[in-house]
PDB file of C-alpha atoms in Angstrom:
ATOM      1  CA  MET A  10     -36.998  17.857 -18.396  1.00  0.00           C
ATOM      2  CA  THR A  11     -36.248  14.165 -18.613  1.00  0.00           C
ATOM      3  CA  ASP A  12     -32.948  12.546 -17.716  1.00  0.00           C
ATOM      4  CA  LYS A  13     -32.279  11.955 -21.408  1.00  0.00           C
ATOM      5  CA  ASN A  14     -32.511  15.689 -22.044  1.00  0.00           C
ATOM      6  CA  ILE A  15     -29.627  16.437 -19.690  1.00  0.00           C
ATOM      7  CA  GLN A  16     -27.292  13.515 -20.439  1.00  0.00           C
ATOM      8  CA  PHE A  17     -25.335  15.148 -23.255  1.00  0.00           C
ATOM      9  CA  PRO A  18     -25.315  18.746 -21.949  1.00  0.00           C
ATOM     10  CA  GLN A  19     -24.093  17.381 -18.617  1.00  0.00           C
ATOM     11  CA  LEU A  20     -21.359  15.364 -20.332  1.00  0.00           C
ATOM     12  CA  PHE A  21     -20.402  18.435 -22.375  1.00  0.00           C
ATOM     13  CA  LEU A  22     -20.151  20.500 -19.173  1.00  0.00           C
ATOM     14  CA  ARG A  23     -17.956  17.844 -17.521  1.00  0.00           C
ATOM     15  CA  LEU A  24     -15.674  17.738 -20.551  1.00  0.00           C
ATOM     16  CA  ALA A  25     -15.536  21.522 -20.949  1.00  0.00           C
ATOM     17  CA  ILE A  26     -14.578  22.124 -17.318  1.00  0.00           C
ATOM     18  CA  SER A  27     -12.045  19.269 -17.366  1.00  0.00           C
ATOM     19  CA  ILE A  28     -10.330  20.197 -20.591  1.00  0.00           C
ATOM     20  CA  THR A  29     -10.239  23.889 -19.733  1.00  0.00           C
ATOM     21  CA  MET A  30      -8.589  23.255 -16.377  1.00  0.00           C
ATOM     22  CA  LEU A  31      -6.132  20.707 -17.789  1.00  0.00           C
ATOM     23  CA  SER A  32      -5.254  23.146 -20.562  1.00  0.00           C
ATOM     24  CA  ALA A  33      -4.224  25.714 -17.938  1.00  0.00           C
ATOM     25  CA  VAL A  34      -1.989  23.105 -16.304  1.00  0.00           C
ATOM     26  CA  ALA A  35      -0.476  22.197 -19.675  1.00  0.00           C
ATOM     27  CA  ASP A  36       0.263  25.882 -20.241  1.00  0.00           C
ATOM     28  CA  ARG A  37       2.307  26.254 -17.065  1.00  0.00           C
ATOM     29  CA  PHE A  38       4.394  23.239 -18.108  1.00  0.00           C
ATOM     30  CA  GLY A  39       5.065  24.760 -21.521  1.00  0.00           C
ATOM     31  CA  PHE A  40       2.941  22.395 -23.634  1.00  0.00           C
ATOM     32  CA  TRP A  41       1.232  25.209 -25.592  1.00  0.00           C
ATOM     33  CA  GLY A  42       4.472  26.695 -26.933  1.00  0.00           C
ATOM     34  CA  LYS A  43       4.239  30.237 -28.273  1.00  0.00           C
ATOM     35  CA  ASN A  44       0.449  30.259 -27.745  1.00  0.00           C
ATOM     36  CA  SER A  45       0.800  30.016 -23.977  1.00  0.00           C
ATOM     37  CA  ALA A  46      -0.126  32.499 -21.277  1.00  0.00           C
ATOM     38  CA  TRP A  47       2.687  31.488 -18.892  1.00  0.00           C
ATOM     39  CA  GLY A  48       4.782  29.094 -20.939  1.00  0.00           C
ATOM     40  CA  ASN A  49       6.756  27.741 -17.998  1.00  0.00           C
ATOM     41  CA  TRP A  50       6.545  27.083 -14.293  1.00  0.00           C
ATOM     42  CA  GLU A  51       8.595  30.129 -13.279  1.00  0.00           C
ATOM     43  CA  ASN A  52       6.197  32.505 -15.048  1.00  0.00           C
ATOM     44  CA  PHE A  53       3.272  30.716 -13.421  1.00  0.00           C
ATOM     45  CA  GLU A  54       4.846  31.142  -9.966  1.00  0.00           C
ATOM     46  CA  THR A  55       5.309  34.854 -10.680  1.00  0.00           C
ATOM     47  CA  TYR A  56       1.646  35.109 -11.696  1.00  0.00           C
ATOM     48  CA  THR A  57       0.595  33.194  -8.576  1.00  0.00           C
ATOM     49  CA  ARG A  58       2.590  35.618  -6.409  1.00  0.00           C
ATOM     50  CA  LYS A  59       0.669  38.456  -8.056  1.00  0.00           C
ATOM     51  CA  LEU A  60      -2.675  36.791  -7.242  1.00  0.00           C
ATOM     52  CA  THR A  61      -1.632  35.880  -3.709  1.00  0.00           C
ATOM     53  CA  PHE A  62       0.034  39.205  -2.893  1.00  0.00           C
ATOM     54  CA  PHE A  63      -1.359  38.930   0.654  1.00  0.00           C
ATOM     55  CA  LEU A  64       0.640  35.749   1.383  1.00  0.00           C
ATOM     56  CA  PRO A  65       4.338  35.394   2.230  1.00  0.00           C
ATOM     57  CA  GLU A  66       6.377  34.240  -0.772  1.00  0.00           C
ATOM     58  CA  GLY A  67       6.810  30.705   0.590  1.00  0.00           C
ATOM     59  CA  LEU A  68       3.070  30.248   1.005  1.00  0.00           C
ATOM     60  CA  SER A  69       2.476  31.743  -2.415  1.00  0.00           C
ATOM     61  CA  THR A  70       4.811  29.176  -3.979  1.00  0.00           C
ATOM     62  CA  PHE A  71       3.105  26.423  -1.993  1.00  0.00           C
ATOM     63  CA  SER A  72      -0.265  27.648  -3.280  1.00  0.00           C
ATOM     64  CA  ALA A  73       1.005  27.347  -6.869  1.00  0.00           C
ATOM     65  CA  TYR A  74       1.851  23.680  -6.284  1.00  0.00           C
ATOM     66  CA  THR A  75      -1.376  23.053  -4.380  1.00  0.00           C
ATOM     67  CA  ALA A  76      -3.523  24.713  -7.041  1.00  0.00           C
ATOM     68  CA  THR A  77      -1.791  22.711  -9.759  1.00  0.00           C
ATOM     69  CA  PHE A  78      -2.354  19.452  -7.882  1.00  0.00           C
ATOM     70  CA  PHE A  79      -6.079  20.163  -7.555  1.00  0.00           C
ATOM     71  CA  GLU A  80      -6.250  21.497 -11.120  1.00  0.00           C
ATOM     72  CA  ILE A  81      -5.137  18.044 -12.214  1.00  0.00           C
ATOM     73  CA  LEU A  82      -7.102  15.971  -9.691  1.00  0.00           C
ATOM     74  CA  PHE A  83     -10.566  17.536 -10.038  1.00  0.00           C
ATOM     75  CA  PRO A  84     -10.626  17.609 -13.858  1.00  0.00           C
ATOM     76  CA  LEU A  85      -9.495  13.991 -14.048  1.00  0.00           C
ATOM     77  CA  MET A  86     -12.296  13.027 -11.652  1.00  0.00           C
ATOM     78  CA  LEU A  87     -14.776  14.872 -13.874  1.00  0.00           C
ATOM     79  CA  LEU A  88     -13.312  13.496 -17.084  1.00  0.00           C
ATOM     80  CA  ILE A  89     -13.756   9.869 -16.103  1.00  0.00           C
ATOM     81  CA  GLY A  90     -16.829  10.480 -13.980  1.00  0.00           C
ATOM     82  CA  TRP A  91     -15.397   9.061 -10.768  1.00  0.00           C
ATOM     83  CA  LYS A  92     -16.638  10.738  -7.570  1.00  0.00           C
ATOM     84  CA  THR A  93     -18.112  13.297  -9.948  1.00  0.00           C
ATOM     85  CA  ARG A  94     -19.960  15.304  -7.312  1.00  0.00           C
ATOM     86  CA  ILE A  95     -16.777  15.725  -5.230  1.00  0.00           C
ATOM     87  CA  GLY A  96     -14.793  16.658  -8.334  1.00  0.00           C
ATOM     88  CA  ALA A  97     -17.420  19.192  -9.376  1.00  0.00           C
ATOM     89  CA  TYR A  98     -17.618  20.827  -5.942  1.00  0.00           C
ATOM     90  CA  GLY A  99     -13.815  20.855  -5.772  1.00  0.00           C
ATOM     91  CA  ALA A 100     -13.520  22.473  -9.199  1.00  0.00           C
ATOM     92  CA  GLY A 101     -16.240  24.974  -8.295  1.00  0.00           C
ATOM     93  CA  PHE A 102     -14.536  26.069  -5.076  1.00  0.00           C
ATOM     94  CA  LEU A 103     -11.085  26.129  -6.694  1.00  0.00           C
ATOM     95  CA  LEU A 104     -12.346  28.303  -9.544  1.00  0.00           C
ATOM     96  CA  LEU A 105     -14.210  30.503  -7.061  1.00  0.00           C
ATOM     97  CA  VAL A 106     -10.969  31.078  -5.133  1.00  0.00           C
ATOM     98  CA  PHE A 107      -9.207  31.903  -8.416  1.00  0.00           C
ATOM     99  CA  ALA A 108     -11.973  34.333  -9.394  1.00  0.00           C
ATOM    100  CA  LEU A 109     -11.872  36.106  -6.039  1.00  0.00           C
ATOM    101  CA  SER A 110      -8.055  36.276  -6.039  1.00  0.00           C
ATOM    102  CA  MET A 111      -7.999  37.555  -9.611  1.00  0.00           C
ATOM    103  CA  THR A 112     -10.610  40.184  -8.752  1.00  0.00           C
ATOM    104  CA  MET A 113      -8.666  41.412  -5.708  1.00  0.00           C
ATOM    105  CA  ALA A 114      -5.272  41.418  -7.436  1.00  0.00           C
ATOM    106  CA  LEU A 115      -6.104  42.344 -11.030  1.00  0.00           C
ATOM    107  CA  GLY A 116      -9.546  43.925 -10.906  1.00  0.00           C
ATOM    108  CA  VAL A 117     -12.929  42.744 -12.052  1.00  0.00           C
ATOM    109  CA  LYS A 118     -12.103  42.444 -15.774  1.00  0.00           C
ATOM    110  CA  ALA A 119      -9.557  39.580 -15.633  1.00  0.00           C
ATOM    111  CA  PRO A 120     -11.815  36.853 -14.199  1.00  0.00           C
ATOM    112  CA  LEU A 121     -14.583  37.974 -16.550  1.00  0.00           C
ATOM    113  CA  ASP A 122     -12.278  37.788 -19.589  1.00  0.00           C
ATOM    114  CA  TYR A 123     -11.125  34.295 -18.628  1.00  0.00           C
ATOM    115  CA  SER A 124     -14.660  33.135 -17.726  1.00  0.00           C
ATOM    116  CA  VAL A 125     -13.549  31.988 -14.298  1.00  0.00           C
ATOM    117  CA  TRP A 126     -16.918  32.919 -12.759  1.00  0.00           C
ATOM    118  CA  VAL A 127     -18.715  30.942 -15.457  1.00  0.00           C
ATOM    119  CA  GLY A 128     -16.469  27.925 -14.884  1.00  0.00           C
ATOM    120  CA  SER A 129     -17.123  28.050 -11.160  1.00  0.00           C
ATOM    121  CA  ALA A 130     -20.888  28.402 -11.642  1.00  0.00           C
ATOM    122  CA  GLY A 131     -20.905  25.557 -14.169  1.00  0.00           C
ATOM    123  CA  ALA A 132     -19.011  23.302 -11.771  1.00  0.00           C
ATOM    124  CA  PHE A 133     -21.476  24.052  -8.970  1.00  0.00           C
ATOM    125  CA  LEU A 134     -24.381  23.363 -11.325  1.00  0.00           C
ATOM    126  CA  LEU A 135     -22.766  20.052 -12.246  1.00  0.00           C
ATOM    127  CA  ALA A 136     -22.283  19.204  -8.560  1.00  0.00           C
ATOM    128  CA  VAL A 137     -26.017  19.298  -7.818  1.00  0.00           C
ATOM    129  CA  GLN A 138     -27.091  16.949 -10.610  1.00  0.00           C
ATOM    130  CA  PRO A 139     -29.010  13.884  -9.387  1.00  0.00           C
ATOM    131  CA  LYS A 140     -26.945  11.399 -11.405  1.00  0.00           C
ATOM    132  CA  TYR A 141     -24.089  11.350 -13.883  1.00  0.00           C
ATOM    133  CA  SER A 142     -24.589   9.478 -17.133  1.00  0.00           C
ATOM    134  CA  PHE A 143     -21.536   8.273 -19.063  1.00  0.00           C
ATOM    135  CA  SER A 144     -19.483   7.973 -15.887  1.00  0.00           C
ATOM    136  CA  ILE A 145     -17.865   5.443 -13.625  1.00  0.00           C
ATOM    137  CA  ASP A 146     -20.290   6.651 -10.954  1.00  0.00           C
ATOM    138  CA  HIS A 147     -23.242   5.652 -13.144  1.00  0.00           C
ATOM    139  CA  LEU A 148     -21.753   2.213 -13.857  1.00  0.00           C
ATOM    140  CA  THR A 149     -21.025   1.473 -10.209  1.00  0.00           C
ATOM    141  CA  ASN A 150     -24.462   2.694  -9.046  1.00  0.00           C
ATOM    142  CA  LYS A 151     -26.207   0.358 -11.512  1.00  0.00           C
ATOM    143  CA  ASN A 152     -24.805  -2.605  -9.625  1.00  0.00           C
ATOM    144  CA  LYS A 153     -26.301  -1.465  -6.296  1.00  0.00           C
TER     145      LYS A 153
END
């Protein structure tokens, strides 16, 4: 497979992971209206407490804020292609933690229905790519 053969699928994977994660963040801030899963921050915190049942409530709330921060940071890194490998590994591990938490708290069906395992695997696949076309990383590496 030549580099040209993976340029567009790789870009599509970056965009798909980014937009999917940012969509989840938009949902918890109420941007999806009646089509939302949580619809507001309070509902998202309640859901997070369900997933992090093994943590004290204060840590569970902190994990909601922390997850949201990284769910914004990593997708933005992937979207613009800046520090793409770090963003991809970060997204992969974050989604892996979500998948494991969802499995423990809700059973095996929930992370399968929401394709969390697939998102994590896709992010890890993206992380091991040799270079990233259509990215800031690619532009800055050309100058070296």
